[in-house]
């Protein structure tokens, strides 16, 4: 066995690999860039080595620097994690040439399977069903036309060297093909330095099902069941689970065998994932094989009780697989949610900043794979994945509820993340009934918000949490004032029933609170509905509150705004204004509707680099129309117009580095609106 390995990665996956190494008694070396020196994974490793500036090309994507670090620190092997150089056969070869072990499959297997057209050809040879389409890249429009006509629209254009969902384009008809092909080529060239495109049928409303496989260097290959990863945004996974409701025993065995056949045909050793797409008639088609550990491997670990990283390391060290297919037992259900530094209300644009407060959920059957801590700085340089939470349950519903509860108690403050969004997905009735497809998010969510309103009960629960906190704070203030007014007659005994009026942007609730802090038991009525609540003692400044409501524990996250309380629960976010009846009637005299003023400029939504400006000064534009494109966190995104209007000045230039809120474009003033509002005030 190795006694020291280097981890050529960062963030949560580096932490994950170090954990297993510790259990196995293997020392670890972390590599880091100039912005990563304080990261949890660097702290967790036994040794660490600075490999260069933040830009991935100069650090995590630089094979020489990583291999030199491994040699200098006396490592025998390198674990690549995922992303970065993990599927780069050239890197794997260089590692071997330096006399080190690459923890992963052979150079040949990576080269063969890493390319989508080559692996598709191999799949056909191994008898694996593939999506109808071409096996060779298309070079001309005519070739693309012929293939598209043969397989029928809609078709999907895909980069052969693709990954991470980048560069794919759906084409619905002949007319759209020429432009789409050009655009796809340009983007592919830019992202992957390769412009080979292939065409395949676009399967509508499919499910993404993948099989985890594990092989050794002695020809043994087994599979560890399926994972369903249908919840995606931009063709990238958001929530994954195992097993899948769409798969029954005989289909599992068949797909598992097929995946093993493909792996065998490529001489595969180590951990790998064969991805399939499943149509509504339960036909499955090969998509690609990922020759590495997968982001969502924790769910497989939770149901099989295996440590996939340990198996990877043992196999790379020359050991045989310690188990046979019939030894693989799948118990219960597991679901994972990825939490990314992205803003779901702005098309999942990346966010950056510093984590200012951080508290992870704990609890039975909850697993957190985190790469961050309070003080972590999230930059534009790397993948937006911050942390993952997985839950195990005896069945799907138990796992789902446990995961929702865990996310309710996960506190990440300082930057916008997808945490509440993923929780809203998990809480959605269509997710609960496992009606999944890769179009789920577009179908059920808009700008990060569910298309259906939250349940009344969830809103009542949140109202009670906000009221309990507000009530405690008021009592504290009252108690602290008491010593100052001893001479003003007798002190009135506190009332036994308190009444509050609670307002959110959408609802008004009347709340009656009966009980006492001493007994910790309360009867709370929200709009005539009575709840029995036990509120364990809490400090009013805490950010998490646990309430037992009708016997069940519920965790709420809270933020204190000036006079209001914002609560987070099951993906619902609401700001609560809490009044006594007297305050309420006063406030109502003074509240006024103020219409928002039209934005007169386009402010930069995120830090990054301007790649193109797609309008000119004087252009008439509509709200939502693309104005420019920018790159941040490895992704190019369109930036849309905040309003209808005419472009006045363009301050942004392609190639320019920009910061959040920097003014990029200004609009010509429109006379109306804004002036009336300011006059009426
Ligand atoms: P998975 O099925 O494991 O999610 P992905 O292909 O989505 O596989 O990517 C795995 C990880 O690698 C993700 O964190 C993803 O964001 C990252 N990744 C994907 N493509 C790239 C790339 N070109 N460069 C760096 N990281 C990438
Ligand atoms: P990547 O390398 O980016 O992970 P994949 O080939 O694995 O690319 O596809 C990623 C996702 O794109 C799939 O999970 C699926 O949602 C979608 N997709 C890929 N091919 C098709 C297809 N032929 N029809 C419909 N959706 C597809
Ligand atoms: Mg994929």
XYZ file of C-alpha atoms and ligand atoms in Angstrom:
736
model
C 0.000 0.000 0.000
C 1.086 3.591 -0.666
C 2.276 5.570 2.299
C 1.757 9.031 0.818
C -0.427 10.323 -1.998
C -0.981 13.715 -3.561
C -4.481 14.976 -4.260
C -4.559 16.936 -7.502
C -7.754 18.746 -6.642
C -9.350 21.141 -4.181
C -12.553 21.811 -2.253
C -14.980 19.189 -1.056
C -13.556 16.311 -3.102
C -10.066 16.882 -1.714
C -11.519 16.810 1.824
C -13.381 13.608 0.914
C -10.281 11.804 -0.377
C -8.178 12.897 2.608
C -10.799 11.423 4.966
C -10.405 7.937 3.495
C -6.617 8.243 3.377
C -6.620 9.026 7.104
C -8.682 5.899 7.777
C -6.254 3.851 5.685
C -3.175 5.335 7.386
C -1.972 6.996 4.175
C -0.378 10.438 4.419
C -1.724 13.140 2.123
C -0.319 16.112 0.258
C -2.698 18.881 -0.772
C -1.865 21.268 -3.602
C -3.242 24.774 -3.516
C -3.240 27.995 -5.448
C -2.661 31.486 -4.126
C -6.338 31.941 -3.247
C -6.743 28.565 -1.564
C -4.147 28.608 1.172
C -6.649 28.767 4.032
C -9.136 26.240 2.635
C -10.340 23.375 4.844
C -8.791 20.752 2.551
C -5.345 22.310 2.917
C -5.755 22.243 6.699
C -6.938 18.628 6.597
C -3.953 17.294 4.628
C -0.708 16.234 6.314
C 1.380 18.342 3.963
C 0.623 21.005 1.404
C 2.277 22.630 -1.541
C 1.640 25.931 -3.322
C 1.449 25.285 -7.061
C 0.737 28.701 -8.495
C -1.704 31.532 -9.072
C -5.468 31.240 -8.859
C -6.062 30.742 -12.570
C -6.606 26.993 -13.064
C -4.378 26.882 -16.176
C -1.476 28.027 -14.001
C -2.149 25.666 -11.099
C -4.696 22.830 -10.999
C -4.582 22.290 -14.765
C -0.786 22.354 -14.954
C 0.509 18.745 -15.020
C 4.192 19.614 -14.503
C 3.571 21.633 -11.364
C 1.447 18.908 -9.831
C 3.815 16.078 -10.694
C 6.814 18.060 -9.431
C 5.009 18.618 -6.131
C 4.272 14.885 -5.829
C 7.906 13.992 -6.462
C 9.241 16.679 -4.128
C 6.991 15.471 -1.306
C 7.868 11.807 -1.801
C 4.423 10.619 -2.913
C 3.884 7.296 -4.658
C 0.526 8.085 -6.230
C -1.781 10.878 -7.361
C -5.540 10.954 -6.903
C -7.081 13.326 -9.455
C -10.591 13.705 -7.959
C -13.015 14.955 -10.622
C -12.942 17.879 -13.008
C -9.505 19.421 -13.665
C -7.064 16.766 -14.963
C -9.059 13.711 -13.883
C -10.013 12.667 -17.414
C -6.878 13.865 -19.125
C -5.023 10.849 -20.540
C -1.941 12.945 -21.178
C -1.739 13.769 -17.479
C -2.206 10.101 -16.536
C 0.657 9.210 -18.889
C 2.939 11.899 -17.463
C 2.209 10.655 -13.931
C 3.284 7.150 -14.926
C 6.376 8.421 -16.709
C 7.379 10.167 -13.498
C 7.289 6.764 -11.788
C 4.064 7.459 -9.898
C 0.714 5.674 -9.860
C -2.320 7.450 -11.321
C -5.318 6.467 -9.201
C -7.721 5.752 -12.028
C -7.984 3.625 -15.151
C -5.233 3.107 -17.723
C -4.094 5.861 -20.062
C -5.622 3.929 -22.984
C -8.999 3.514 -21.302
C -9.180 7.231 -20.481
C -8.250 8.204 -24.025
C -10.763 5.813 -25.539
C -13.694 6.615 -23.272
C -13.017 10.309 -22.740
C -13.923 11.086 -26.301
C -17.654 10.934 -26.967
C -17.474 9.705 -30.556
C -14.789 7.089 -29.840
C -16.674 5.779 -26.817
C -19.911 5.665 -28.789
C -18.189 3.537 -31.428
C -16.872 1.241 -28.704
C -20.349 1.011 -27.163
C -21.832 -0.058 -30.494
C -19.145 -2.728 -30.804
C -19.876 -3.965 -27.274
C -23.594 -4.244 -28.093
C -24.641 -1.284 -25.943
C -27.678 0.678 -27.208
C -26.740 4.239 -28.217
C -28.777 7.315 -29.047
C -29.611 7.320 -32.789
C -27.260 9.675 -34.589
C -23.855 9.803 -36.195
C -20.776 8.010 -34.964
C -18.337 10.305 -36.744
C -18.067 14.035 -36.250
C -19.890 16.150 -38.832
C -17.782 18.693 -40.685
C -20.175 20.299 -43.117
C -23.708 21.592 -42.965
C -24.726 19.093 -45.660
C -23.568 16.165 -43.546
C -25.482 17.532 -40.582
C -28.626 17.964 -42.717
C -28.504 14.383 -43.941
C -28.124 12.953 -40.450
C -30.742 15.222 -38.905
C -33.232 14.267 -41.596
C -32.517 10.597 -41.070
C -33.020 10.631 -37.292
C -35.701 13.334 -37.228
C -35.958 16.610 -35.305
C -35.409 17.699 -32.603
C -31.709 16.872 -32.664
C -28.931 17.657 -30.231
C -25.550 19.019 -31.332
C -22.836 17.818 -28.991
C -19.117 18.535 -28.714
C -17.126 15.288 -28.980
C -14.716 16.517 -26.337
C -17.553 17.858 -24.179
C -18.133 17.738 -20.465
C -20.029 19.575 -17.781
C -22.959 20.122 -20.130
C -21.097 22.772 -22.102
C -21.691 23.524 -25.732
C -24.745 21.318 -26.311
C -27.539 22.773 -28.444
C -31.059 21.562 -29.192
C -32.145 22.161 -32.772
C -35.871 21.952 -33.433
C -36.019 22.243 -37.206
C -34.044 22.482 -40.468
C -34.166 26.280 -40.447
C -32.324 26.558 -37.170
C -29.570 24.091 -38.058
C -27.031 26.333 -39.877
C -26.784 28.966 -37.145
C -26.788 26.388 -34.361
C -23.983 24.409 -35.978
C -21.809 27.504 -36.386
C -22.421 28.664 -32.834
C -21.791 25.209 -31.423
C -18.477 24.932 -33.305
C -17.254 28.282 -32.044
C -18.181 27.525 -28.460
C -16.681 24.038 -28.580
C -13.443 25.333 -30.004
C -13.258 27.900 -27.241
C -14.103 25.541 -24.397
C -12.279 22.412 -25.417
C -9.804 23.485 -28.114
C -11.457 21.020 -30.516
C -14.323 21.649 -32.914
C -15.644 18.165 -33.561
C -19.408 18.110 -33.237
C -21.764 15.204 -33.513
C -25.481 15.010 -33.961
C -27.907 12.776 -32.126
C -31.620 12.537 -31.549
C -32.825 14.720 -28.708
C -34.788 12.442 -26.429
C -37.715 14.387 -24.954
C -38.484 14.302 -21.232
C -35.877 11.650 -20.503
C -34.451 10.485 -17.205
C -30.716 10.372 -16.579
C -29.740 6.977 -15.192
C -26.149 5.956 -14.618
C -24.438 2.816 -13.430
C -21.497 2.891 -11.040
C -18.927 0.293 -11.930
C -15.718 -0.844 -10.305
C -13.029 -3.002 -11.905
C -9.594 -4.284 -10.970
C -6.459 -5.151 -12.911
C -7.337 -8.864 -12.945
C -10.364 -8.622 -15.201
C -13.007 -8.449 -12.448
C -15.738 -5.912 -13.047
C -18.847 -5.348 -10.950
C -21.543 -2.722 -10.812
C -22.924 -1.021 -7.716
C -26.402 -0.283 -9.012
C -27.836 2.836 -10.578
C -28.143 6.493 -9.692
C -30.827 8.739 -11.063
C -29.617 12.270 -11.828
C -32.582 13.711 -13.700
C -32.770 16.947 -11.731
C -30.480 19.157 -13.807
C -29.922 22.748 -14.762
C -27.960 23.509 -17.937
C -27.486 19.729 -18.426
C -25.672 19.611 -15.073
C -26.816 17.580 -12.120
C -28.366 19.186 -9.053
C -29.938 16.298 -7.118
C -29.067 12.616 -7.394
C -30.478 9.512 -5.796
C -30.169 5.783 -5.652
C -31.947 3.541 -6.382
C -34.253 5.033 -9.009
C -38.029 4.726 -9.058
C -37.806 4.280 -12.830
C -35.732 1.121 -12.574
C -37.005 -2.332 -11.704
C -34.923 -5.370 -10.856
C -34.612 -6.943 -14.306
C -33.845 -3.583 -15.948
C -31.207 -2.878 -13.283
C -29.548 -6.207 -13.934
C -29.620 -5.645 -17.678
C -28.235 -2.102 -17.531
C -25.663 -3.177 -14.960
C -24.494 -6.005 -17.180
C -24.374 -3.701 -20.204
C -22.228 -1.202 -18.278
C -19.850 -3.954 -17.187
C -19.618 -5.212 -20.792
C -18.604 -1.767 -21.990
C -16.022 -1.404 -19.227
C -14.635 -4.827 -20.045
C -14.354 -3.924 -23.741
C -12.085 -1.016 -22.800
C -9.943 -2.967 -20.322
C -11.216 -0.861 -17.471
C -9.854 -0.788 -13.908
C -10.920 1.444 -11.037
C -14.121 3.408 -10.490
C -16.168 4.538 -13.457
C -19.668 5.572 -14.381
C -21.608 4.627 -17.450
C -24.259 7.259 -18.147
C -27.504 6.438 -19.927
C -30.570 8.314 -20.891
C -33.908 6.554 -20.362
C -36.912 7.453 -22.507
C -40.548 7.269 -21.434
C -40.840 3.740 -22.861
C -37.918 2.603 -20.667
C -35.551 2.300 -23.606
C -32.074 3.179 -22.452
C -29.293 4.683 -24.532
C -25.617 5.103 -23.746
C -24.502 8.728 -23.282
C -20.909 8.592 -22.127
C -18.572 6.957 -19.672
C -16.862 9.029 -16.985
C -13.507 7.483 -16.166
C -13.263 8.788 -12.623
C -15.013 9.131 -9.315
C -18.325 10.938 -9.710
C -19.556 13.961 -7.740
C -22.598 11.971 -6.640
C -20.693 8.871 -5.399
C -21.836 9.432 -1.757
C -25.346 8.118 -2.463
C -23.914 4.825 -3.706
C -21.715 4.649 -0.608
C -24.703 5.244 1.665
C -26.749 2.362 0.262
C -23.910 -0.136 -0.269
C -21.792 0.653 2.807
C -18.718 0.676 0.573
C -16.003 3.337 0.470
C -15.418 3.973 -3.241
C -12.273 6.021 -2.648
C -10.795 3.182 -0.619
C -11.614 0.729 -3.416
C -10.013 3.078 -5.972
C -6.820 3.298 -3.920
C -6.643 -0.451 -3.237
C -7.152 -1.263 -6.900
C -4.523 1.262 -7.980
C -2.116 -0.326 -5.471
C -2.649 -3.653 -7.228
C -5.178 -5.351 -4.967
C -8.012 -7.404 -6.409
C -11.648 -6.362 -5.960
C -12.605 -7.559 -2.470
C -16.173 -8.427 -3.492
C -18.171 -10.155 -6.210
C -21.362 -9.014 -7.877
C -23.513 -11.134 -5.561
C -21.878 -9.523 -2.491
C -23.193 -6.090 -3.462
C -26.181 -5.370 -1.245
C -28.241 -2.252 -1.682
C -30.018 -1.158 1.469
C -32.590 1.632 1.658
C -32.461 4.868 -0.292
C -30.082 7.835 -0.508
C -30.458 11.314 -2.003
C -27.785 13.955 -2.500
C -28.221 17.702 -3.022
C -25.428 19.798 -4.511
C -25.058 23.292 -3.107
C -23.365 25.697 -5.487
C -22.289 29.327 -5.406
C -24.950 30.314 -7.910
C -28.033 32.488 -7.931
C -31.114 30.507 -9.024
C -33.142 33.700 -9.488
C -30.655 34.932 -12.086
C -30.363 31.879 -14.276
C -27.840 30.198 -11.967
C -25.178 32.824 -12.550
C -22.139 32.206 -10.386
C -21.775 34.204 -7.183
C -18.638 35.112 -5.282
C -17.727 36.493 -1.903
C -16.830 35.409 1.582
C -18.682 32.905 3.762
C -19.351 34.975 6.857
C -21.245 32.454 8.985
C -21.262 28.738 8.624
C -22.911 25.874 10.476
C -23.358 22.365 9.114
C -26.348 20.192 9.930
C -25.755 17.144 12.066
C -27.981 14.202 12.613
C -28.526 10.536 12.068
C -28.320 9.459 8.429
C -27.025 12.835 7.240
C -23.701 13.181 5.457
C -22.091 16.496 4.591
C -19.229 16.693 2.082
C -18.098 20.271 2.438
C -15.147 22.196 1.074
C -15.916 25.450 2.845
C -15.918 27.036 6.274
C -16.531 30.455 7.797
C -14.002 32.774 6.196
C -13.732 30.841 2.911
C -13.476 33.100 -0.092
C -15.326 31.992 -3.204
C -13.672 33.289 -6.370
C -14.510 33.172 -10.050
C -11.678 30.778 -10.794
C -13.157 27.379 -9.985
C -16.231 25.245 -10.194
C -19.186 26.629 -8.244
C -19.797 23.417 -6.260
C -19.324 24.266 -2.564
C -20.753 21.416 -0.594
C -23.063 18.410 -0.840
C -25.563 17.046 1.633
C -26.752 13.452 1.398
C -29.321 11.621 3.442
C -30.078 7.951 3.890
C -33.470 6.468 4.708
C -35.113 3.064 4.817
C -37.177 4.255 1.839
C -37.265 7.214 -0.547
C -39.689 9.300 1.486
C -37.635 8.899 4.641
C -34.441 9.911 2.841
C -36.201 12.896 1.257
C -37.586 14.147 4.576
C -34.243 13.706 6.331
C -32.485 15.642 3.578
C -35.010 18.488 3.719
C -34.616 18.672 7.494
C -30.831 18.722 7.172
C -30.952 21.534 4.612
C -33.334 23.476 6.860
C -30.539 23.538 9.410
C -27.624 24.269 7.060
C -26.462 27.817 7.574
C -24.356 29.451 4.880
C -24.271 33.227 5.088
C -22.302 35.735 3.067
C -22.928 34.559 -0.472
C -25.971 33.510 -2.449
C -26.128 29.744 -2.914
C -28.542 27.198 -4.352
C -29.307 25.784 -0.899
C -32.893 26.994 -0.605
C -33.527 26.267 -4.249
C -32.511 22.606 -3.953
C -34.608 22.334 -0.827
C -37.610 23.708 -2.708
C -37.035 21.067 -5.389
C -36.920 18.305 -2.775
C -40.101 19.650 -1.178
C -41.984 19.901 -4.494
C -44.899 17.442 -4.775
C -43.714 16.238 -8.190
C -40.326 15.364 -6.707
C -42.020 13.657 -3.777
C -43.928 11.429 -6.184
C -40.751 10.822 -8.268
C -42.218 12.236 -11.475
C -38.784 13.165 -12.745
C -37.257 14.132 -16.065
C -34.278 16.236 -17.093
C -36.760 19.041 -17.807
C -38.004 19.070 -14.196
C -36.531 22.415 -13.179
C -37.776 24.289 -16.254
C -41.162 22.668 -15.915
C -41.738 23.345 -12.227
C -39.594 26.387 -11.476
C -39.231 29.860 -12.876
C -36.383 32.168 -11.934
C -35.574 29.859 -9.062
C -39.104 29.927 -7.656
C -41.574 27.081 -7.630
C -44.505 27.660 -9.985
C -46.879 26.535 -7.247
C -47.353 28.427 -3.970
C -45.948 26.960 -0.747
C -48.292 24.894 1.400
C -50.331 26.736 3.994
C -48.983 24.501 6.724
C -45.350 25.331 5.895
C -46.194 29.057 5.990
C -47.912 28.623 9.350
C -44.859 26.804 10.697
C -42.595 29.631 9.567
C -44.943 32.214 11.020
C -44.801 30.480 14.391
C -40.997 30.372 14.312
C -40.813 34.085 13.535
C -43.374 34.935 16.215
C -41.619 32.866 18.880
C -38.386 34.741 18.239
C -40.038 38.148 18.121
C -41.951 37.373 21.300
C -38.805 36.344 23.152
C -37.039 39.504 22.074
C -39.919 41.691 23.216
C -39.972 39.987 26.601
C -36.270 40.548 26.983
C -36.647 44.222 26.207
C -39.604 44.527 28.603
C -37.714 42.755 31.389
C -34.690 44.923 30.906
C -36.811 48.078 31.173
C -38.620 46.946 34.321
C -35.981 48.093 36.892
C -36.180 51.605 35.497
C -39.849 52.117 36.336
C -40.407 50.758 39.832
C -42.081 53.916 41.114
C -44.862 54.068 38.537
C -47.429 52.069 40.481
C -47.739 48.321 40.639
C -46.241 46.167 37.920
C -48.954 44.535 35.894
C -48.756 40.759 35.734
C -47.857 39.589 32.232
C -50.880 38.566 30.183
C -51.429 34.877 29.487
C -52.431 35.353 25.849
C -50.475 37.441 23.405
C -51.814 38.530 20.087
C -49.699 39.368 17.028
C -50.401 40.352 13.457
C -47.806 38.976 11.075
C -47.285 40.305 7.584
C -45.263 38.905 4.704
C -45.142 40.233 1.168
C -48.033 37.922 0.313
C -50.012 37.083 3.436
C -51.277 38.400 6.723
C -51.625 36.003 9.655
C -53.265 36.500 13.005
C -51.444 34.681 15.739
C -52.533 33.935 19.292
C -49.819 32.764 21.632
C -50.775 31.077 24.860
C -48.237 29.588 27.265
C -45.045 30.542 29.012
C -41.316 30.425 28.589
C -41.032 28.521 31.875
C -43.169 25.597 30.715
C -41.741 25.778 27.154
C -45.164 24.601 25.976
C -47.356 26.766 23.844
C -50.714 26.645 22.151
C -50.373 28.712 19.045
C -53.292 29.609 16.813
C -52.497 30.826 13.312
C -55.606 32.064 11.486
C -57.856 29.725 13.523
C -55.659 26.678 13.159
C -54.339 25.435 16.526
C -50.838 23.950 16.932
C -49.230 22.435 20.026
C -45.677 23.725 20.163
C -42.720 22.939 22.372
C -39.990 25.543 22.127
C -36.757 24.493 23.781
C -34.845 27.381 25.312
C -33.005 29.448 22.762
C -31.047 32.647 22.624
C -32.711 35.244 20.523
C -29.563 35.894 18.496
C -29.180 32.294 17.360
C -29.569 31.680 13.648
C -31.298 28.341 14.019
C -34.439 27.558 15.935
C -35.869 24.142 16.627
C -39.581 23.883 17.339
C -41.510 20.715 18.047
C -44.833 21.228 16.330
C -47.524 18.651 17.038
C -44.780 16.323 18.213
C -42.413 16.649 15.230
C -39.075 18.488 15.337
C -38.640 21.239 12.763
C -35.528 23.298 12.208
C -35.770 26.893 10.971
C -32.996 29.206 9.847
C -33.439 32.853 10.714
C -31.955 36.185 9.810
C -32.632 39.343 11.746
C -33.218 42.386 9.625
C -33.755 45.767 11.196
C -37.321 45.283 12.386
C -38.139 42.075 10.611
C -37.266 38.426 10.688
C -36.461 36.436 7.610
C -37.089 32.715 7.899
C -35.932 29.839 5.707
C -37.767 26.523 5.743
C -38.157 23.759 3.139
C -36.837 26.072 0.447
C -39.366 28.801 1.280
C -37.901 32.183 2.131
C -40.158 34.829 3.662
C -39.668 38.063 5.541
C -42.001 38.459 8.494
C -43.045 41.750 10.003
C -44.481 41.177 13.447
C -46.807 43.686 15.086
C -48.981 43.871 18.153
C -52.550 44.763 17.124
C -51.902 48.385 18.154
C -48.679 48.638 16.176
C -50.413 47.057 13.227
C -53.115 49.702 13.047
C -50.511 52.445 13.371
C -48.292 50.941 10.725
C -51.235 50.720 8.391
C -51.767 54.400 8.459
C -48.227 54.948 7.376
C -47.524 52.183 4.891
C -47.538 53.296 1.308
C -47.148 51.583 -1.991
C -43.978 52.690 -3.676
C -43.519 51.545 -7.249
C -39.993 50.490 -8.204
C -38.102 52.989 -10.304
C -36.987 51.766 -13.739
C -33.332 50.855 -13.855
C -31.483 53.324 -16.010
C -28.372 51.255 -16.302
C -27.168 47.696 -16.596
C -25.061 46.841 -13.603
C -22.603 43.994 -13.740
C -24.306 40.955 -12.145
C -21.106 39.161 -11.124
C -17.349 39.544 -11.250
C -15.813 38.220 -14.461
C -14.575 38.982 -17.914
C -16.581 40.580 -20.739
C -16.350 38.292 -23.776
C -18.667 40.066 -26.208
C -21.021 43.012 -26.472
C -23.976 42.105 -28.673
C -25.694 45.507 -28.981
C -24.622 48.959 -30.101
C -25.191 52.438 -28.815
C -28.629 53.532 -29.995
C -30.007 49.970 -30.326
C -33.638 49.572 -29.255
C -33.852 46.587 -26.897
C -36.496 44.644 -25.023
C -36.430 43.448 -21.429
C -34.726 40.052 -21.306
C -32.803 40.530 -24.559
C -29.105 39.615 -24.517
C -26.897 42.721 -24.231
C -23.521 41.186 -23.674
C -21.787 37.980 -22.717
C -19.365 37.404 -19.920
C -17.271 34.616 -18.546
C -17.009 33.698 -14.914
C -16.227 30.428 -13.151
C -15.493 28.611 -16.424
C -18.917 29.482 -17.782
C -19.968 31.918 -20.409
C -23.322 33.534 -19.681
C -25.541 35.990 -21.473
C -26.440 39.144 -19.586
C -29.980 40.276 -20.311
C -31.490 43.729 -20.464
C -33.265 44.757 -17.244
C -35.846 46.794 -19.219
C -37.250 47.847 -22.571
C -35.482 50.907 -23.925
C -32.783 52.393 -26.065
C -29.078 51.906 -25.388
C -27.366 55.166 -24.559
C -23.740 54.401 -23.774
C -21.761 51.184 -23.684
C -19.044 51.299 -21.057
C -17.992 47.648 -21.256
C -15.443 46.374 -23.766
C -14.699 42.768 -24.723
C -11.714 41.520 -22.735
C -12.355 43.872 -19.853
C -12.384 42.462 -16.296
C -15.411 43.723 -14.384
C -16.700 43.747 -10.829
C -20.222 43.281 -9.447
C -22.362 46.439 -9.749
C -19.991 48.152 -12.138
C -22.105 50.056 -14.696
C -21.772 48.355 -18.075
C -24.450 49.975 -20.208
C -26.707 52.985 -19.731
C -30.155 53.508 -21.214
C -31.687 56.665 -22.653
C -33.817 58.376 -20.020
C -37.542 57.776 -20.362
C -39.589 60.785 -19.319
C -42.608 59.187 -17.621
C -42.819 57.020 -14.503
C -39.825 57.846 -12.351
C -40.627 61.538 -12.150
C -44.276 61.019 -11.062
C -43.226 58.709 -8.304
C -40.721 61.104 -6.877
C -43.251 63.946 -7.055
C -45.889 62.015 -5.186
C -43.527 61.332 -2.282
P -20.681 14.451 -12.822
O -21.553 13.509 -13.532
O -19.742 13.837 -11.857
O -21.389 15.631 -12.313
P -19.609 16.310 -14.693
O -19.208 15.980 -16.084
O -20.808 17.158 -14.510
O -19.778 14.926 -13.982
O -18.375 17.007 -13.968
C -17.744 16.556 -12.781
C -17.112 17.690 -12.066
O -16.118 18.273 -12.859
C -18.087 18.778 -11.711
O -17.717 19.401 -10.517
C -17.943 19.702 -12.884
O -18.372 20.984 -12.593
C -16.450 19.602 -13.107
N -16.124 19.851 -14.493
C -16.810 19.472 -15.582
N -16.217 19.891 -16.713
C -15.122 20.561 -16.317
C -14.081 21.232 -17.013
N -14.074 21.318 -18.326
N -13.097 21.768 -16.281
C -13.085 21.695 -14.949
N -14.046 21.078 -14.241
C -15.054 20.526 -14.906
P -21.618 15.811 -20.268
O -20.312 15.303 -20.716
O -21.721 17.267 -20.409
O -21.993 15.268 -18.929
P -23.656 14.028 -21.363
O -23.610 13.382 -22.688
O -23.399 13.156 -20.178
O -22.667 15.262 -21.363
O -25.065 14.723 -21.219
C -25.378 15.548 -20.128
C -26.880 15.732 -20.053
O -27.401 16.249 -21.284
C -27.670 14.462 -19.840
O -27.749 14.110 -18.483
C -29.027 14.828 -20.420
O -29.765 15.594 -19.512
C -28.661 15.696 -21.593
N -28.579 14.924 -22.855
C -27.470 14.419 -23.416
N -27.752 13.780 -24.572
C -29.078 13.870 -24.752
C -29.997 13.417 -25.768
N -29.582 12.758 -26.847
N -31.303 13.708 -25.619
C -31.738 14.407 -24.536
N -30.938 14.865 -23.569
C -29.615 14.604 -23.661
Mg -22.311 13.346 -18.382
